[in-house]
Short mmCIF file of C-alpha atoms in Angstrom, two decimals:
data_model
loop_
_atom_site.label_atom_id
_atom_site.label_comp_id
_atom_site.label_asym_id
_atom_site.label_seq_id
_atom_site.Cartn_x
_atom_site.Cartn_y
_atom_site.Cartn_z
CA MET A 274 21.40 63.55 -40.15
CA PRO A 275 24.79 62.58 -39.02
CA GLU A 276 25.43 59.10 -37.74
CA PRO A 277 25.18 58.13 -34.07
CA HIS A 278 28.64 57.64 -32.73
CA GLY A 279 28.45 54.18 -31.91
CA HIS A 280 27.32 53.48 -35.73
CA LEU A 281 30.18 55.67 -37.07
CA HIS A 282 32.76 53.81 -34.77
CA ARG A 283 31.25 50.24 -36.45
CA HIS A 284 31.54 51.59 -39.39
CA HIS A 285 35.40 52.58 -38.87
CA LEU A 286 35.63 49.00 -37.84
CA LEU A 287 34.33 47.13 -41.03
CA LEU A 288 36.33 49.02 -42.71
CA LEU A 289 39.61 48.67 -41.31
CA LEU A 290 38.73 44.98 -41.19
CA PHE A 291 38.33 45.09 -45.39
CA LEU A 292 41.16 46.76 -45.59
CA LEU A 293 43.37 44.24 -43.23
CA ILE A 294 42.03 41.42 -45.52
CA THR A 295 42.41 43.50 -48.90
CA ALA A 296 46.29 44.60 -47.92
CA THR A 297 47.15 40.86 -46.79
CA ASN A 298 46.09 39.60 -50.31
CA SER A 299 47.98 42.14 -52.05
CA ALA A 300 51.39 42.66 -52.95
CA PRO A 301 53.05 44.67 -50.17
CA ASP A 302 53.96 47.82 -52.50
CA SER A 303 53.11 51.57 -51.85
CA ALA A 304 50.67 51.81 -54.11
CA THR A 305 48.20 49.02 -52.16
CA THR A 306 48.79 51.16 -48.74
CA THR A 307 48.11 54.45 -50.33
CA ASN A 308 44.90 53.12 -52.46
CA TYR A 309 43.45 52.64 -48.91
CA GLN A 310 44.00 54.97 -46.77
CA ILE A 311 41.34 56.26 -44.37
CA PHE A 312 40.05 59.47 -43.99
CA LYS A 313 38.46 61.31 -41.28
CA GLU A 314 35.07 63.21 -42.11
CA ALA A 315 35.86 67.07 -42.41
CA PRO A 316 33.73 69.82 -40.35
CA GLN A 317 30.99 71.29 -42.56
CA PHE A 318 31.13 74.78 -44.07
CA TYR A 319 28.14 77.11 -44.85
CA ASN A 320 27.93 80.24 -46.80
CA SER A 321 27.59 83.71 -45.45
CA PRO A 322 24.29 85.81 -46.55
CA ALA A 323 25.82 87.61 -48.92
CA CYS A 324 26.74 84.44 -51.18
CA PRO A 325 25.17 84.65 -54.65
CA SER A 326 22.38 82.02 -55.47
CA LEU A 327 23.45 79.53 -58.04
CA ASP A 328 22.01 78.99 -61.48
CA THR A 329 19.75 75.57 -62.02
CA ASN A 330 22.84 73.89 -63.72
CA GLU A 331 25.28 73.89 -61.17
CA MET A 332 27.99 71.91 -62.01
CA CYS A 333 28.38 74.46 -64.70
CA SER A 334 26.76 78.00 -63.31
CA HIS A 335 28.97 81.02 -63.81
CA GLN A 336 28.42 82.19 -60.10
CA ALA A 337 30.22 78.92 -58.78
CA VAL A 338 34.00 78.92 -58.22
CA HIS A 339 35.63 75.79 -60.47
CA VAL A 340 38.16 74.39 -59.40
CA ALA A 341 40.15 71.49 -61.26
CA MET A 342 42.46 69.03 -59.62
CA THR A 343 44.08 65.39 -60.39
CA LEU A 344 43.48 62.48 -58.23
CA ASP A 345 46.21 59.90 -57.97
CA ALA A 346 46.49 57.34 -55.16
CA ALA A 347 50.07 58.29 -54.56
CA TYR A 348 49.02 62.17 -53.64
CA LEU A 349 45.32 61.46 -52.78
CA ARG A 350 46.63 62.56 -48.83
CA GLY A 351 47.33 65.72 -50.24
CA SER A 352 44.61 66.22 -52.35
CA MET A 353 42.35 65.71 -49.08
CA ALA A 354 44.23 67.99 -47.82
CA ALA A 355 43.82 70.75 -50.23
CA ILE A 356 40.28 70.63 -50.67
CA PHE A 357 39.60 70.87 -46.98
CA SER A 358 41.86 73.93 -46.99
CA VAL A 359 39.86 75.48 -49.90
CA LEU A 360 36.26 74.72 -48.24
CA GLN A 361 37.71 76.43 -44.66
CA HIS A 362 39.20 79.39 -46.04
CA SER A 363 35.98 80.03 -48.46
CA SER A 364 33.30 83.04 -47.64
CA CYS A 365 30.88 80.75 -49.83
CA PRO A 366 31.93 77.12 -49.68
CA GLN A 367 28.75 75.56 -50.87
CA ASN A 368 29.23 77.63 -54.45
CA ILE A 369 32.37 75.54 -55.00
CA ARG A 370 32.38 73.28 -57.64
CA PHE A 371 35.05 70.48 -57.91
CA HIS A 372 36.17 68.74 -60.83
CA PHE A 373 38.44 66.00 -60.13
CA ILE A 374 40.37 63.90 -62.87
CA PRO A 375 41.83 60.41 -62.10
CA SER A 376 43.40 57.93 -64.49
CA SER A 377 41.11 56.25 -66.35
CA THR A 378 42.40 53.13 -64.83
CA ALA A 379 41.99 54.37 -61.08
CA ASN A 380 39.57 52.81 -59.15
CA HIS A 381 36.98 55.84 -59.54
CA HIS A 382 34.35 54.13 -56.91
CA HIS A 383 36.94 54.39 -54.29
CA LEU A 384 38.10 57.56 -54.91
CA ARG A 385 34.16 58.87 -55.09
CA LEU A 386 33.40 56.84 -52.04
CA THR A 387 36.63 58.48 -50.09
CA ILE A 388 35.82 62.18 -50.76
CA SER A 389 32.26 61.58 -50.08
CA ARG A 390 33.01 60.38 -46.76
CA SER A 391 35.16 63.05 -45.78
CA PHE A 392 33.26 65.69 -47.50
CA PRO A 393 29.15 64.72 -47.29
CA SER A 394 28.12 67.92 -48.79
CA LEU A 395 30.51 68.49 -52.03
CA LYS A 396 29.41 69.02 -54.97
CA PHE A 397 32.05 67.31 -57.07
CA GLN A 398 31.87 65.37 -60.67
CA ILE A 399 34.85 62.97 -61.59
CA TYR A 400 36.30 63.08 -65.09
CA PRO A 401 38.63 60.15 -66.19
CA TYR A 402 41.48 60.57 -68.07
CA ASP A 403 43.01 58.33 -70.88
CA SER A 404 46.58 58.69 -70.40
CA SER A 405 47.47 56.58 -73.16
CA LYS A 406 47.32 59.52 -75.71
CA VAL A 407 49.94 61.55 -74.19
CA SER A 408 52.26 58.09 -72.51
CA GLY A 409 54.31 57.94 -75.61
CA LEU A 410 54.93 62.00 -75.79
CA ILE A 411 56.87 62.23 -72.17
CA SER A 412 60.38 62.17 -72.13
CA THR A 413 62.49 61.13 -69.12
CA SER A 414 63.20 64.09 -66.89
CA ILE A 415 65.17 64.69 -63.97
CA ARG A 416 62.47 63.13 -61.23
CA SER A 417 60.13 60.21 -62.27
CA ALA A 418 57.20 61.26 -60.45
CA LEU A 419 57.38 64.14 -62.98
CA ASP A 420 57.02 61.73 -65.65
CA CYS A 421 53.47 60.36 -64.26
CA PRO A 422 50.96 60.80 -67.19
CA LEU A 423 48.33 62.11 -64.52
CA ASN A 424 50.75 65.49 -64.75
CA TYR A 425 49.97 66.06 -68.03
CA ALA A 426 46.27 65.97 -67.59
CA ARG A 427 46.19 69.62 -67.30
CA ASN A 428 46.72 70.02 -70.83
CA TYR A 429 43.42 68.75 -71.65
CA LEU A 430 41.25 70.19 -69.19
CA ALA A 431 39.50 71.66 -72.09
CA ASN A 432 38.66 68.52 -73.32
CA LEU A 433 37.73 66.54 -70.29
CA LEU A 434 35.51 68.96 -68.49
CA PRO A 435 31.94 69.84 -69.59
CA PRO A 436 31.67 72.53 -72.94
CA CYS A 437 29.61 75.01 -70.70
CA LEU A 438 32.40 75.65 -67.89
CA SER A 439 33.98 78.92 -69.16
CA ARG A 440 36.67 79.36 -66.18
CA VAL A 441 38.35 77.08 -63.96
CA VAL A 442 41.19 77.55 -61.20
CA TYR A 443 43.42 74.54 -61.61
CA LEU A 444 45.53 73.31 -58.57
CA ASP A 445 48.42 70.58 -57.63
CA SER A 446 47.78 68.34 -54.67
CA ASP A 447 50.90 69.41 -52.76
CA LEU A 448 49.28 72.65 -51.77
CA VAL A 449 46.93 74.25 -49.08
CA LEU A 450 45.16 77.64 -49.50
CA VAL A 451 44.75 79.88 -46.57
CA ASP A 452 43.01 82.82 -48.04
CA ASP A 453 39.43 82.60 -50.41
CA ILE A 454 39.74 81.14 -53.35
CA ALA A 455 37.10 83.28 -55.16
CA LYS A 456 39.41 86.03 -55.15
CA LEU A 457 41.94 83.85 -56.89
CA ALA A 458 39.17 83.06 -59.24
CA ALA A 459 38.24 86.20 -60.09
CA THR A 460 41.27 87.14 -61.60
CA PRO A 461 41.13 89.68 -64.44
CA LEU A 462 41.92 87.92 -68.02
CA GLY A 463 42.26 90.85 -70.10
CA ASP A 464 41.34 90.95 -73.75
CA ARG A 465 43.28 88.09 -75.13
CA SER A 466 45.28 86.19 -72.39
CA VAL A 467 44.23 82.43 -71.97
CA LEU A 468 45.41 81.60 -68.69
CA ALA A 469 46.58 83.86 -65.28
CA ALA A 470 49.35 82.71 -63.09
CA PRO A 471 52.08 84.08 -60.72
CA GLU A 472 54.92 85.18 -63.12
CA TYR A 473 59.04 85.08 -61.66
CA CYS A 474 61.06 86.98 -64.29
CA ASN A 475 64.05 86.57 -61.99
CA ALA A 476 63.96 82.97 -62.29
CA ASN A 477 66.88 82.01 -65.02
CA PHE A 478 64.70 81.02 -67.84
CA THR A 479 66.77 79.85 -70.29
CA SER A 480 67.61 77.04 -68.05
CA TYR A 481 64.49 75.25 -68.65
CA PHE A 482 65.44 74.66 -72.14
CA THR A 483 68.60 72.67 -73.72
CA PRO A 484 71.52 74.42 -75.84
CA THR A 485 70.03 72.33 -78.83
CA PHE A 486 66.88 74.82 -78.62
CA TRP A 487 68.54 77.93 -78.30
CA SER A 488 71.26 77.42 -80.67
CA ASN A 489 68.51 76.61 -83.20
CA PRO A 490 67.11 80.79 -84.44
CA THR A 491 64.25 78.60 -85.91
CA LEU A 492 63.40 77.46 -82.24
CA SER A 493 64.23 80.48 -80.31
CA LEU A 494 62.43 82.93 -82.19
CA THR A 495 59.51 81.52 -80.84
CA PHE A 496 60.20 83.45 -77.90
CA ALA A 497 60.73 86.69 -79.90
CA GLY A 498 58.63 89.64 -78.93
CA ARG A 499 57.29 88.04 -75.49
CA LYS A 500 58.64 89.24 -72.28
CA ALA A 501 59.08 85.36 -71.32
CA CYS A 502 59.21 84.44 -67.96
CA TYR A 503 58.78 81.67 -65.36
CA PHE A 504 55.72 80.58 -64.28
CA ASN A 505 54.55 77.49 -61.91
CA THR A 506 51.51 75.30 -63.71
CA GLY A 507 50.54 73.95 -60.23
CA VAL A 508 48.18 77.20 -59.89
CA MET A 509 46.53 78.73 -62.88
CA VAL A 510 43.24 80.24 -63.44
CA ILE A 511 42.22 78.95 -67.24
CA ASP A 512 39.81 80.74 -69.62
CA LEU A 513 38.59 77.36 -71.49
CA GLN A 514 36.67 79.23 -74.07
CA ARG A 515 39.59 80.67 -75.11
CA TRP A 516 41.53 77.61 -74.62
CA ARG A 517 39.57 75.81 -77.02
CA GLN A 518 38.94 78.48 -79.96
CA GLY A 519 42.67 78.71 -80.35
CA ASP A 520 42.97 74.56 -79.39
CA TYR A 521 46.02 75.49 -77.31
CA THR A 522 46.21 71.89 -76.76
CA THR A 523 46.92 70.82 -80.19
CA LYS A 524 49.80 73.84 -80.02
CA ILE A 525 51.34 72.05 -76.26
CA ILE A 526 51.41 68.64 -78.17
CA GLU A 527 53.49 69.85 -80.88
CA TRP A 528 56.45 70.61 -78.72
CA MET A 529 55.96 67.43 -77.19
CA GLU A 530 56.11 65.93 -80.15
CA LEU A 531 59.22 67.73 -81.36
CA GLN A 532 60.87 67.02 -77.83
CA LYS A 533 60.42 63.34 -78.66
CA ARG A 534 62.91 63.99 -81.85
CA MET A 535 65.18 66.39 -80.39
CA ARG A 536 65.39 67.09 -76.82
CA ILE A 537 64.90 70.86 -76.59
CA TYR A 538 63.91 70.92 -72.66
CA GLU A 539 64.35 68.97 -69.57
CA LEU A 540 61.79 69.08 -66.76
CA GLY A 541 58.66 67.27 -67.49
CA SER A 542 55.25 68.91 -68.44
CA LEU A 543 56.09 72.68 -67.49
CA PRO A 544 58.18 73.63 -70.83
CA PRO A 545 55.42 72.95 -73.08
CA PHE A 546 53.71 75.52 -71.25
CA LEU A 547 56.12 77.95 -71.07
CA LEU A 548 56.89 77.70 -74.91
CA VAL A 549 52.93 78.12 -75.45
CA PHE A 550 51.92 80.71 -72.79
CA ALA A 551 54.76 82.48 -71.43
CA GLY A 552 54.98 86.04 -71.89
CA ASN A 553 51.44 86.17 -72.62
CA ILE A 554 49.71 85.07 -69.19
CA ALA A 555 47.88 87.37 -66.96
CA PRO A 556 49.29 88.78 -63.93
CA VAL A 557 48.65 87.17 -60.73
CA ASP A 558 50.12 88.30 -56.88
CA HIS A 559 52.84 85.96 -55.62
CA ARG A 560 51.24 85.52 -52.64
CA TRP A 561 48.79 82.94 -54.77
CA ASN A 562 52.11 80.38 -55.36
CA GLN A 563 54.10 80.59 -52.33
CA HIS A 564 55.87 77.26 -54.39
CA GLY A 565 59.29 75.56 -53.92
CA LEU A 566 58.35 74.44 -50.42
CA GLY A 567 59.42 71.02 -51.70
CA GLY A 568 62.74 71.73 -51.98
CA ASP A 569 64.44 71.13 -55.41
CA ASN A 570 63.92 68.50 -57.46
CA TYR A 571 67.23 66.07 -56.46
CA ARG A 572 67.39 66.11 -52.81
CA GLY A 573 63.95 68.03 -51.54
CA LEU A 574 65.53 70.24 -49.11
CA CYS A 575 63.71 72.85 -46.54
CA ARG A 576 62.94 76.02 -47.81
CA ASN A 577 61.77 79.28 -46.53
CA LEU A 578 58.79 81.43 -47.44
CA HIS A 579 59.14 83.71 -50.28
CA PRO A 580 58.93 87.32 -48.77
CA GLY A 581 55.56 89.13 -48.59
CA PRO A 582 52.05 87.83 -47.89
CA VAL A 583 51.02 84.58 -48.17
CA SER A 584 47.23 83.28 -49.47
CA LEU A 585 48.69 79.66 -50.70
CA LEU A 586 51.84 77.24 -49.55
CA HIS A 587 52.84 74.64 -52.46
CA TRP A 588 55.05 72.26 -51.68
CA SER A 589 56.27 71.81 -55.64
CA GLY A 590 59.56 69.85 -55.59
CA LYS A 591 60.93 66.35 -54.31
CA GLY A 592 59.95 66.83 -50.35
CA LYS A 593 56.16 66.16 -50.14
CA PRO A 594 54.92 67.29 -46.18
CA TRP A 595 53.13 64.14 -45.39
CA VAL A 596 56.11 61.95 -46.12
CA ARG A 597 58.75 64.39 -44.04
CA LEU A 598 55.98 64.29 -41.27
CA ASP A 599 55.33 60.18 -41.20
CA ALA A 600 59.04 60.43 -41.32
CA ASN A 601 59.35 62.34 -38.19
CA ARG A 602 61.87 64.28 -40.40
CA PRO A 603 59.42 67.07 -41.03
CA CYS A 604 60.74 70.99 -42.19
CA PRO A 605 59.57 74.46 -40.49
CA LEU A 606 57.24 74.96 -42.95
CA ASP A 607 55.37 71.32 -42.84
CA ALA A 608 53.70 72.25 -39.69
CA LEU A 609 51.60 74.77 -41.92
CA TRP A 610 49.94 71.72 -43.76
CA ALA A 611 49.62 69.48 -41.13
CA PRO A 612 46.22 71.20 -39.81
CA TYR A 613 44.67 70.12 -43.51
CA ASP A 614 45.98 66.51 -43.16
CA LEU A 615 42.43 64.30 -42.49
CA LEU A 616 44.41 60.82 -42.67
CA GLN A 617 42.74 58.45 -39.76
CA THR A 618 45.22 56.23 -38.07
CA PRO A 619 44.48 53.16 -37.40
CA PHE A 620 44.68 53.12 -34.02
CA ALA A 621 42.65 56.73 -33.25
CA LEU A 622 39.34 55.64 -35.06
CA GLU A 623 37.36 57.83 -32.52
CA SER A 624 38.07 61.33 -33.12
#
């Protein structure tokens, strides 16, 4: 039963007072302010009559749609919008199970509380990720945000998530869905593919690797016999059982170890995925990752949608919609993200 209106008001005031005291006693850096954002409660969404009943072990149910996302203080506002969009456009929202991966050093209690307040009925688990194992393998890239160890958590999903989970949809935090995620989750993976994602074969694939890589026949032959195309790792459907059987985490780590010895690629966590999977993934329609809306990695300029239908909008690139909206310098497409923003401003405690 929802709290009485007055009780809710007092709750927000007490929470705001706590945050103000905390902020006064802390260093005024961006991490502190991001950690203590307050979010509104989202509407409750219910299953349609045709939705299947779930197994008793709900967090591993094969009838559920399983979604994995990282949780990071700097991107929490984006994560909350992404969750909201997934639920709003689902025909069976109560059958979605979220699997959140924060850094092991994050305030897990605060993250759990934040999600539970905005989504009281959400079924989710939190799996702390020890980034120390990957920190020494990260090479500097063209944008510091790409070097965050949490970006590499997707390499370890099969180890982090319960062994009973067989399939998961991995989503970045800077996107919103405008279609039913169950359609994406049901993507056929065929007999052998470990993951599915939209491919972009018109992109210049060679640019993701250095001349050192292409001039070494032992390395460049990696792609022999594979129609290797660029794909964006921010939206993937992953068969976790096949991943575990093929020990793909180790394969990715081996490329990262080589990169530390001789620079063979430039761009963060993506190239190891391309080295292991490009040319061997199941196709997904481009509508499921209208990516690049954050512009390039240098300036983050405004971009238009790609031609064709849209099921998912992805602000990959430097520019994030919440940053541009707060700065009163939004791009036209940022208006499509704004309705999913649950941030509660201190001066509008009453909705």
